[in-house]
Short mmCIF file of C-alpha atoms in Angstrom, two decimals:
data_model
loop_
_atom_site.label_atom_id
_atom_site.label_comp_id
_atom_site.label_asym_id
_atom_site.label_seq_id
_atom_site.Cartn_x
_atom_site.Cartn_y
_atom_site.Cartn_z
CA UNK Q 1 -47.61 58.26 23.02
CA UNK Q 2 -49.92 55.99 21.20
CA UNK Q 3 -52.77 54.86 23.04
CA UNK Q 4 -54.60 51.67 21.98
CA UNK Q 5 -58.56 52.12 21.76
CA UNK Q 6 -60.54 50.22 24.48
CA UNK Q 7 -61.88 47.78 21.86
CA UNK Q 8 -58.30 46.99 20.86
CA UNK Q 9 -57.13 46.64 24.33
CA UNK Q 10 -60.08 44.27 25.00
CA UNK Q 11 -59.24 42.40 21.87
CA UNK Q 12 -55.61 42.05 23.06
CA UNK Q 13 -56.64 40.91 26.60
CA UNK Q 14 -59.05 38.43 24.92
CA UNK Q 15 -56.02 37.04 22.96
CA UNK Q 16 -53.78 36.67 25.85
CA UNK Q 17 -56.57 34.72 27.88
CA UNK Q 18 -57.15 32.39 24.90
CA UNK Q 19 -53.44 31.66 25.09
CA UNK Q 20 -53.50 31.19 28.83
CA UNK Q 21 -56.55 29.07 28.16
CA UNK Q 22 -54.62 26.92 25.81
CA UNK Q 23 -51.73 26.62 28.39
CA UNK Q 24 -54.36 25.58 31.19
CA UNK Q 25 -55.86 22.88 28.68
CA UNK Q 26 -52.58 21.39 28.16
CA UNK Q 27 -51.81 21.70 31.88
CA UNK Q 28 -54.79 19.51 32.52
CA UNK Q 29 -53.36 16.72 29.98
CA UNK Q 30 -50.21 17.22 32.01
CA UNK Q 31 -51.85 16.47 35.19
CA UNK Q 32 -53.80 13.35 33.55
CA UNK Q 33 -50.94 11.63 31.93
CA UNK Q 34 -48.03 11.59 34.68
CA UNK Q 35 -46.27 8.72 33.32
CA UNK Q 36 -45.96 10.10 29.78
CA UNK Q 37 -44.88 13.36 30.88
CA UNK Q 38 -42.25 12.12 33.20
CA UNK Q 39 -40.82 9.93 30.35
CA UNK Q 40 -40.65 13.02 28.27
CA UNK Q 41 -37.94 14.76 30.60
CA UNK Q 42 -35.40 12.43 29.06
CA UNK Q 43 -35.93 13.82 25.57
CA UNK Q 44 -32.81 15.14 23.64
CA UNK Q 45 -32.79 17.44 20.52
CA UNK Q 46 -32.88 14.27 18.52
CA UNK Q 47 -36.61 13.63 19.67
CA UNK Q 48 -37.31 17.50 19.10
CA UNK Q 49 -35.85 17.08 15.54
CA UNK Q 50 -38.16 14.10 14.99
CA UNK Q 51 -41.41 15.74 16.27
CA UNK Q 52 -40.73 18.98 14.65
CA UNK Q 53 -39.81 17.81 11.09
CA UNK Q 54 -42.39 15.18 11.33
CA UNK Q 55 -45.03 17.73 11.72
CA UNK Q 56 -43.42 20.10 9.17
CA UNK Q 57 -43.35 17.32 6.37
CA UNK Q 58 -47.12 16.90 6.89
CA UNK Q 59 -48.66 20.23 8.01
CA UNK Q 60 -45.90 22.49 6.32
CA UNK Q 61 -47.01 21.83 2.63
CA UNK Q 62 -50.60 22.26 3.60
CA UNK Q 63 -49.93 25.53 5.04
CA UNK Q 64 -47.78 26.64 2.05
CA UNK Q 65 -50.72 25.82 -0.40
CA UNK Q 66 -53.25 27.56 1.83
CA UNK Q 67 -51.02 30.71 2.16
CA UNK Q 68 -50.68 30.69 -1.75
CA UNK Q 69 -54.43 30.40 -2.24
CA UNK Q 70 -55.13 33.16 0.56
CA UNK Q 71 -52.93 35.35 -1.36
CA UNK Q 72 -54.36 34.79 -4.67
CA UNK Q 73 -57.72 35.42 -3.24
CA UNK Q 74 -56.90 38.28 -1.32
CA UNK Q 75 -55.02 40.21 -4.05
CA UNK Q 76 -57.29 38.96 -6.88
CA UNK Q 77 -54.27 37.83 -8.66
CA UNK Q 78 -55.43 36.47 -12.14
CA UNK Q 79 -52.20 34.72 -13.56
CA UNK Q 80 -51.86 32.50 -10.57
CA UNK Q 81 -48.14 32.88 -10.05
CA UNK Q 82 -48.41 32.77 -6.19
CA UNK Q 83 -50.63 29.71 -6.57
CA UNK Q 84 -48.03 27.78 -8.59
CA UNK Q 85 -44.98 29.03 -6.62
CA UNK Q 86 -46.73 27.74 -3.38
CA UNK Q 87 -47.17 24.21 -5.05
CA UNK Q 88 -43.55 24.29 -5.73
CA UNK Q 89 -42.70 25.44 -2.33
CA UNK Q 90 -44.99 22.78 -0.57
CA UNK Q 91 -43.00 19.93 -2.26
CA UNK Q 92 -39.72 21.72 -1.19
CA UNK Q 93 -40.99 21.83 2.33
CA UNK Q 94 -41.66 18.25 2.29
CA UNK Q 95 -38.35 17.39 0.82
CA UNK Q 96 -36.45 19.72 3.17
CA UNK Q 97 -38.09 18.28 6.34
CA UNK Q 98 -37.51 14.76 5.23
CA UNK Q 99 -33.82 15.13 4.19
CA UNK Q 100 -33.11 17.51 7.32
CA UNK Q 101 -34.62 14.99 9.61
CA UNK Q 102 -32.49 11.97 8.32
CA UNK Q 103 -29.23 13.76 8.26
CA UNK Q 104 -30.37 15.85 11.50
CA UNK Q 105 -31.07 12.76 13.56
CA UNK Q 106 -27.82 11.25 12.62
CA UNK Q 107 -25.59 14.09 13.35
CA UNK Q 108 -27.36 14.92 16.44
CA UNK Q 109 -27.09 11.30 17.74
CA UNK Q 110 -23.33 11.01 16.83
CA UNK Q 111 -22.64 14.41 18.55
CA UNK Q 112 -24.56 13.47 21.69
CA UNK Q 113 -22.80 10.08 21.85
CA UNK Q 114 -19.54 11.49 21.35
CA UNK Q 115 -20.06 14.15 24.00
CA UNK Q 116 -21.61 11.51 26.34
CA UNK Q 117 -18.23 9.60 26.07
CA UNK Q 118 -16.23 12.54 26.58
CA UNK Q 119 -18.04 13.91 29.57
CA UNK Q 120 -17.60 10.60 31.40
CA UNK Q 121 -13.85 11.17 30.90
CA UNK Q 122 -13.68 14.76 32.03
CA UNK Q 123 -11.37 16.09 34.46
CA UNK Q 124 -10.55 19.34 36.50
CA UNK Q 125 -13.14 22.32 36.15
CA UNK Q 126 -15.18 20.74 33.48
CA UNK Q 127 -15.69 17.60 35.61
CA UNK Q 128 -16.89 20.05 38.32
CA UNK Q 129 -19.51 21.39 36.25
CA UNK Q 130 -20.57 18.16 34.66
CA UNK Q 131 -20.52 16.56 38.08
CA UNK Q 132 -21.17 19.20 40.63
CA UNK Q 133 -21.70 16.64 43.42
CA UNK Q 134 -18.26 15.18 42.96
CA UNK Q 135 -19.88 11.62 42.52
CA UNK Q 136 -17.45 8.64 42.16
CA UNK Q 137 -17.87 6.48 39.20
CA UNK Q 138 -17.24 3.33 41.27
CA UNK Q 139 -19.33 4.14 44.37
CA UNK Q 140 -22.31 6.04 42.61
CA UNK Q 141 -22.51 4.31 39.43
CA UNK Q 142 -26.07 5.07 38.79
CA UNK Q 143 -25.98 8.97 39.69
CA UNK Q 144 -22.63 9.49 37.92
CA UNK Q 145 -23.94 7.77 34.59
CA UNK Q 146 -27.36 9.89 35.05
CA UNK Q 147 -25.10 13.07 35.23
CA UNK Q 148 -22.97 12.26 32.24
CA UNK Q 149 -25.97 11.17 30.34
CA UNK Q 150 -27.77 14.53 30.81
CA UNK Q 151 -24.70 16.55 30.05
CA UNK Q 152 -23.97 14.56 26.81
CA UNK Q 153 -27.42 15.40 25.75
CA UNK Q 154 -27.06 19.14 26.40
CA UNK Q 155 -23.45 19.64 25.23
CA UNK Q 156 -23.81 17.19 22.13
CA UNK Q 157 -27.05 19.26 21.21
CA UNK Q 158 -25.21 22.52 21.24
CA UNK Q 159 -22.12 20.95 19.48
CA UNK Q 160 -24.46 19.57 16.82
CA UNK Q 161 -25.77 22.97 15.92
CA UNK Q 162 -22.06 24.12 15.26
CA UNK Q 163 -21.48 20.82 13.35
CA UNK Q 164 -24.53 21.18 11.15
CA UNK Q 165 -23.39 24.67 9.83
CA UNK Q 166 -20.88 22.68 7.71
CA UNK Q 167 -22.77 19.49 7.15
CA UNK Q 168 -25.74 21.63 5.93
CA UNK Q 169 -23.77 22.74 2.85
CA UNK Q 170 -21.80 19.44 2.48
CA UNK Q 171 -24.51 16.89 3.02
CA UNK Q 172 -27.95 18.45 3.31
CA UNK Q 173 -28.17 20.50 0.34
CA UNK Q 174 -27.29 17.85 -2.26
CA UNK Q 175 -29.34 15.49 -0.50
CA UNK Q 176 -32.52 17.50 -0.22
CA UNK Q 177 -31.89 18.47 -3.91
CA UNK Q 178 -32.26 14.99 -5.00
CA UNK Q 179 -35.35 14.29 -2.89
CA UNK Q 180 -36.92 17.40 -4.19
CA UNK Q 181 -36.16 16.25 -7.80
CA UNK Q 182 -37.69 12.86 -7.17
CA UNK Q 183 -40.54 14.38 -5.28
CA UNK Q 184 -41.31 16.53 -7.92
CA UNK Q 185 -41.48 14.07 -10.74
CA UNK Q 186 -43.61 11.85 -8.38
CA UNK Q 187 -46.13 14.67 -7.93
CA UNK Q 188 -46.28 15.44 -11.57
CA UNK Q 189 -46.74 11.91 -12.43
CA UNK Q 190 -49.55 11.33 -10.20
CA UNK Q 191 -51.47 14.56 -10.53
CA UNK Q 192 -54.14 15.03 -13.24
CA UNK Q 193 -52.61 18.38 -14.03
CA UNK Q 194 -48.83 18.15 -14.03
CA UNK Q 195 -48.50 21.97 -13.46
CA UNK Q 196 -44.72 21.85 -12.92
CA UNK Q 197 -43.82 19.75 -16.06
CA UNK Q 198 -46.24 21.42 -18.34
CA UNK Q 199 -44.78 24.82 -17.70
CA UNK Q 200 -41.49 23.60 -18.32
CA UNK Q 201 -42.55 22.03 -21.62
CA UNK Q 202 -44.51 25.35 -22.60
CA UNK Q 203 -41.38 27.40 -21.86
CA UNK Q 204 -38.99 25.06 -23.87
CA UNK Q 205 -41.47 25.21 -26.77
CA UNK Q 206 -41.66 28.93 -26.77
CA UNK Q 207 -37.83 29.20 -26.61
CA UNK Q 208 -37.41 26.70 -29.26
CA UNK Q 209 -39.87 29.00 -31.45
CA UNK Q 210 -37.81 31.93 -30.80
CA UNK Q 211 -34.63 30.28 -31.75
CA UNK Q 212 -36.24 29.30 -35.01
CA UNK I 1 -8.38 15.99 29.38
CA UNK I 2 -7.33 19.52 29.37
CA UNK I 3 -9.50 21.99 30.69
CA UNK I 4 -11.61 24.36 28.17
CA UNK I 5 -11.15 27.94 28.09
CA UNK I 6 -13.29 30.07 30.67
CA UNK I 7 -15.70 31.24 28.18
CA UNK I 8 -16.55 27.69 27.20
CA UNK I 9 -16.87 26.68 30.79
CA UNK I 10 -19.31 29.59 31.50
CA UNK I 11 -21.39 28.73 28.34
CA UNK I 12 -21.65 25.15 29.77
CA UNK I 13 -22.78 26.40 32.93
CA UNK I 14 -25.81 28.16 31.21
CA UNK I 15 -26.80 24.73 29.43
CA UNK I 16 -27.50 23.09 32.95
CA UNK I 17 -29.78 20.17 31.76
CA UNK I 18 -30.69 19.51 35.41
CA UNK I 19 -33.41 22.17 36.04
CA UNK I 20 -34.70 23.22 32.56
CA UNK I 21 -34.85 20.53 29.93
CA UNK I 22 -37.49 22.29 27.96
CA UNK I 23 -35.59 25.76 28.06
CA UNK I 24 -32.47 23.96 26.69
CA UNK I 25 -34.24 22.50 23.80
CA UNK I 26 -35.84 25.91 23.06
CA UNK I 27 -32.55 27.79 23.16
CA UNK I 28 -30.74 25.03 21.07
CA UNK I 29 -33.55 25.20 18.43
CA UNK I 30 -33.66 28.95 18.44
CA UNK I 31 -29.75 28.98 17.77
CA UNK I 32 -30.27 26.68 14.90
CA UNK I 33 -32.75 29.14 13.48
CA UNK I 34 -30.64 32.13 14.06
CA UNK I 35 -27.80 30.42 12.30
CA UNK I 36 -30.01 29.43 9.49
CA UNK I 37 -31.29 32.88 8.89
CA UNK I 38 -27.94 34.53 8.94
CA UNK I 39 -26.64 32.06 6.52
CA UNK I 40 -29.26 32.82 4.17
CA UNK I 41 -28.92 36.52 4.62
CA UNK I 42 -25.24 36.45 4.18
CA UNK I 43 -25.63 34.35 0.98
CA UNK I 44 -27.81 37.19 -0.37
CA UNK I 45 -25.41 39.84 0.67
CA UNK I 46 -22.41 38.19 -0.84
CA UNK I 47 -24.00 36.85 -4.07
CA UNK I 48 -22.13 38.49 -7.01
CA UNK I 49 -25.17 37.91 -9.39
CA UNK I 50 -27.37 40.02 -7.19
CA UNK I 51 -27.47 43.82 -7.92
CA UNK I 52 -26.85 46.46 -5.23
CA UNK I 53 -30.50 47.58 -5.67
CA UNK I 54 -31.80 44.02 -4.81
CA UNK I 55 -29.56 43.48 -1.81
CA UNK I 56 -30.80 46.74 -0.42
CA UNK I 57 -34.24 45.10 -0.37
CA UNK I 58 -33.36 41.27 0.16
CA UNK I 59 -30.71 41.60 3.00
CA UNK I 60 -32.98 43.64 5.36
CA UNK I 61 -36.08 41.54 4.35
CA UNK I 62 -34.07 38.46 5.24
CA UNK I 63 -33.04 39.57 8.57
CA UNK I 64 -36.39 41.04 9.44
CA UNK I 65 -38.18 37.60 8.36
CA UNK I 66 -35.59 35.75 10.37
CA UNK I 67 -36.15 38.05 13.45
CA UNK I 68 -39.73 37.95 13.23
CA UNK I 69 -39.82 34.25 12.84
CA UNK I 70 -37.41 33.52 15.78
CA UNK I 71 -38.87 36.18 17.88
CA UNK I 72 -42.30 34.78 17.47
CA UNK I 73 -41.26 31.20 18.11
CA UNK I 74 -39.01 32.32 21.16
CA UNK I 75 -41.79 34.14 22.87
CA UNK I 76 -44.57 31.82 22.42
CA UNK I 77 -42.63 28.70 23.19
CA UNK I 78 -40.98 30.49 26.37
CA UNK I 79 -44.48 31.17 27.63
CA UNK I 80 -45.60 27.82 26.93
CA UNK I 81 -42.66 26.08 28.93
CA UNK I 82 -43.03 28.44 31.78
CA UNK I 83 -46.74 28.10 32.03
CA UNK I 84 -46.60 24.28 31.67
CA UNK I 85 -43.91 23.91 34.30
CA UNK I 86 -45.86 25.94 36.80
CA UNK I 87 -49.10 23.99 36.26
CA UNK I 88 -46.99 20.78 36.76
CA UNK I 89 -45.30 22.33 39.94
CA UNK I 90 -48.93 23.49 41.20
CA UNK I 91 -50.18 20.10 40.47
CA UNK I 92 -47.35 18.35 42.48
CA UNK I 93 -48.25 20.70 45.48
CA UNK I 94 -51.88 19.65 45.45
CA UNK I 95 -50.95 15.82 45.81
CA UNK I 96 -50.53 14.13 49.41
CA UNK I 97 -47.25 12.82 50.16
CA UNK I 98 -48.67 8.92 49.82
CA UNK I 99 -49.80 9.82 46.25
CA UNK I 100 -46.32 11.32 45.33
CA UNK I 101 -44.68 8.12 47.04
CA UNK I 102 -46.70 5.66 45.08
CA UNK I 103 -46.23 7.62 41.72
CA UNK I 104 -42.55 7.45 42.48
CA UNK I 105 -42.44 3.85 43.13
CA UNK I 106 -44.24 3.48 39.75
CA UNK I 107 -41.60 5.61 38.00
CA UNK I 108 -38.67 3.93 39.78
CA UNK I 109 -40.09 0.43 38.87
CA UNK I 110 -40.35 1.26 35.22
CA UNK I 111 -36.71 2.84 35.17
CA UNK I 112 -35.35 -0.38 36.76
CA UNK I 113 -37.40 -2.49 34.43
CA UNK I 114 -36.14 -0.45 31.34
CA UNK I 115 -32.45 -0.82 32.55
CA UNK I 116 -32.92 -4.60 33.01
CA UNK I 117 -34.55 -5.20 29.82
CA UNK I 118 -33.33 -2.29 27.61
CA UNK I 119 -35.24 -0.70 24.74
CA UNK I 120 -35.73 -1.89 21.10
CA UNK I 121 -33.35 -5.00 20.39
CA UNK I 122 -31.95 -4.84 23.96
CA UNK I 123 -30.35 -1.48 23.35
CA UNK I 124 -29.45 0.52 26.34
CA UNK I 125 -29.68 -2.68 28.63
CA UNK I 126 -27.35 -2.06 31.75
CA UNK I 127 -25.15 -4.45 33.77
CA UNK I 128 -26.09 -6.16 36.87
CA UNK I 129 -23.68 -3.84 38.87
CA UNK I 130 -25.44 -0.72 37.48
CA UNK I 131 -29.00 -2.06 38.41
CA UNK I 132 -27.72 -2.81 41.85
CA UNK I 133 -26.44 0.93 42.12
CA UNK I 134 -29.87 1.98 40.80
CA UNK I 135 -31.78 0.05 43.38
CA UNK I 136 -29.51 1.20 46.35
CA UNK I 137 -29.97 4.90 45.21
CA UNK I 138 -33.70 4.97 44.28
CA UNK I 139 -35.14 2.45 46.91
CA UNK I 140 -34.94 1.62 50.64
CA UNK I 141 -37.01 -1.09 52.18
CA UNK I 142 -39.15 -1.16 48.95
CA UNK I 143 -39.95 2.44 49.52
CA UNK I 144 -38.51 5.29 47.25
CA UNK I 145 -35.69 7.42 48.87
CA UNK I 146 -35.60 11.11 49.21
CA UNK I 147 -33.36 11.17 46.06
CA UNK I 148 -36.05 9.08 44.05
CA UNK I 149 -38.88 11.61 45.33
CA UNK I 150 -36.82 14.61 43.80
CA UNK I 151 -35.89 12.93 40.90
CA UNK I 152 -39.63 11.91 39.90
CA UNK I 153 -40.79 15.54 40.95
CA UNK I 154 -37.87 17.17 38.81
CA UNK I 155 -38.86 14.79 35.63
CA UNK I 156 -42.54 15.55 35.90
CA UNK I 157 -41.86 19.26 35.94
CA UNK I 158 -39.08 18.91 33.38
CA UNK I 159 -41.32 16.71 31.24
CA UNK I 160 -43.93 19.30 31.20
CA UNK I 161 -41.44 21.84 29.89
CA UNK I 162 -40.38 19.60 27.38
CA UNK I 163 -43.85 19.07 26.12
CA UNK I 164 -44.08 22.80 25.90
CA UNK I 165 -40.88 22.98 23.79
CA UNK I 166 -42.17 20.34 21.48
CA UNK I 167 -45.69 22.00 21.01
CA UNK I 168 -43.81 25.17 20.30
CA UNK I 169 -41.50 23.78 17.94
CA UNK I 170 -44.07 22.16 16.02
CA UNK I 171 -46.35 25.35 15.98
CA UNK I 172 -43.44 27.47 15.05
CA UNK I 173 -41.95 25.32 12.38
CA UNK I 174 -45.11 23.96 10.69
CA UNK I 175 -47.28 27.14 10.91
CA UNK I 176 -45.30 30.17 11.85
CA UNK I 177 -42.39 29.63 9.59
CA UNK I 178 -44.41 28.87 6.41
CA UNK I 179 -46.67 31.71 7.00
CA UNK I 180 -44.10 34.24 7.79
CA UNK I 181 -41.70 33.18 4.85
CA UNK I 182 -44.45 32.78 2.30
CA UNK I 183 -46.02 36.39 3.07
CA UNK I 184 -42.72 38.16 3.43
CA UNK I 185 -41.58 36.66 -0.05
CA UNK I 186 -44.77 37.88 -1.79
CA UNK I 187 -44.24 41.44 -0.18
CA UNK I 188 -40.48 41.57 -1.16
CA UNK I 189 -41.49 40.30 -4.60
CA UNK I 190 -44.03 43.24 -4.99
CA UNK I 191 -41.58 45.84 -3.81
CA UNK I 192 -39.00 44.60 -6.38
CA UNK I 193 -41.79 44.44 -9.17
CA UNK I 194 -42.49 48.02 -8.55
CA UNK I 195 -38.79 49.06 -9.14
CA UNK I 196 -38.59 46.64 -11.97
CA UNK I 197 -41.81 46.02 -13.88
CA UNK I 198 -40.28 43.41 -16.03
CA UNK I 199 -40.41 40.93 -13.09
CA UNK I 200 -43.99 40.77 -13.34
CA UNK I 201 -43.71 38.45 -16.18
CA UNK I 202 -41.35 36.06 -14.38
CA UNK I 203 -42.15 33.48 -11.59
CA UNK I 204 -40.61 33.70 -8.15
CA UNK I 205 -40.06 31.51 -5.28
CA UNK I 206 -42.69 31.78 -2.37
CA UNK I 207 -39.91 32.10 0.02
CA UNK I 208 -36.82 34.18 0.71
CA UNK I 209 -34.15 32.30 -1.03
CA UNK I 210 -31.16 34.15 -2.46
CA UNK I 211 -30.23 31.25 -4.62
CA UNK I 212 -33.00 31.84 -7.23
CA UNK I 213 -31.36 35.07 -8.01
CA UNK I 214 -28.21 33.24 -9.16
CA UNK I 215 -29.30 32.07 -12.38
CA UNK I 216 -27.13 29.29 -13.84
CA UNK I 217 -28.08 26.76 -16.08
CA UNK I 218 -25.88 24.16 -17.61
CA UNK I 219 -22.91 25.91 -15.75
CA UNK I 220 -23.76 29.28 -17.56
CA UNK I 221 -25.43 32.45 -16.60
CA UNK I 222 -28.87 32.81 -17.89
CA UNK I 223 -31.45 35.49 -17.66
CA UNK I 224 -34.25 34.47 -15.25
CA UNK I 225 -36.89 32.46 -17.20
CA UNK I 226 -39.32 29.73 -16.39
CA UNK I 227 -36.97 27.18 -17.58
CA UNK I 228 -34.03 28.31 -15.43
CA UNK I 229 -36.32 28.97 -12.47
CA UNK I 230 -37.52 25.43 -12.88
CA UNK I 231 -33.91 24.16 -12.95
CA UNK I 232 -33.28 26.08 -9.84
CA UNK I 233 -36.18 24.86 -7.88
CA UNK I 234 -33.63 22.00 -7.10
CA UNK I 235 -31.31 24.68 -5.50
CA UNK I 236 -30.00 25.01 -2.14
CA UNK I 237 -31.99 26.59 0.81
CA UNK I 238 -30.09 26.42 4.23
CA UNK I 239 -31.94 25.08 7.15
CA UNK I 240 -30.35 23.80 10.43
#
């Protein structure tokens, strides 16, 4: 059996304390902003996608380039292949998160709307799950529609994951490719050293020479 | 509407949105990540242009990267959600009944206002009948009902969980995923270069994407060169 050294154990303990400290700090924020926190409860996967991809579009490319630089430095790489690749990836991360958000938000919203509509019309066992208190549409209009709304969000979110397995190939992939193409051209046009285009030209020239 | 099969009904029970809004968001996000990782790996495994030798490295590497990514995201987010829900619950216990009542009243009034006016461009504006039903359910003699008090407490706790899910998604997607993807792709590339030293002179993509192995340029199969590589930087990479 492998036993960790005392130093390692204390480091692990410190790490877990740091994470608990972080949760504690966010917990304080929760206590101080009850109105904002309560309104978050109504969030669906659409809001999650916007928050997630919005941060991915801004932070993701920076992380990509930082990882590329860190690998280049750590491995003392001289030809800069990793650095260049990370620039390509940074543009790609941005394109993916932008394209993914647009299609993702539309598809998720449609699925949630459709499932909410169906949940309102459910009968039998499905109605018992959606409406466990057996609320009457005409008598408890508010409670009934709150139930249906929540179920629409959860079932719709789950259905959207299934739907997106297909739309990913049919819509996302070509759409993201187009964004990536234009983003790459834009970056090359506005950067002092258009690394991507330059490399393509160099390769083309080399290949031309080889042909000749 | 006909009843769905038993297995679907049981699955729907697991998606109970009343209690754990944050966990529900996390599970749905993790499901999307699992499907995305599986489709990437499946694409590598079924690609005709990838050699059997490469597949031996790429398929386990794709699965391992996906598992590490999803596992870390899940573990971190679950801890965050549970921790924040607990701290919200503890905070509610320290409040006096009067404080909870006044907070609930504020919450109810905001809710009623929103239903009357709607959000952007009047979207979500409710009928007078609905607002009457809302007032009857949530207020009694201008004081919040027991149902309204429970609704406020549940929403506060669920909101804290949702905040945890959002933080987890942001950290997971913007920091963990790129770091794991870029580092693992570098490691995989080095392993492949050891077996095939020619690869050292060719560029690689800094992420696990089997698409770059299928080198087709102008519809024809081509050897992997920088030109074909650049053409393929606009290739597909699955993401849900």
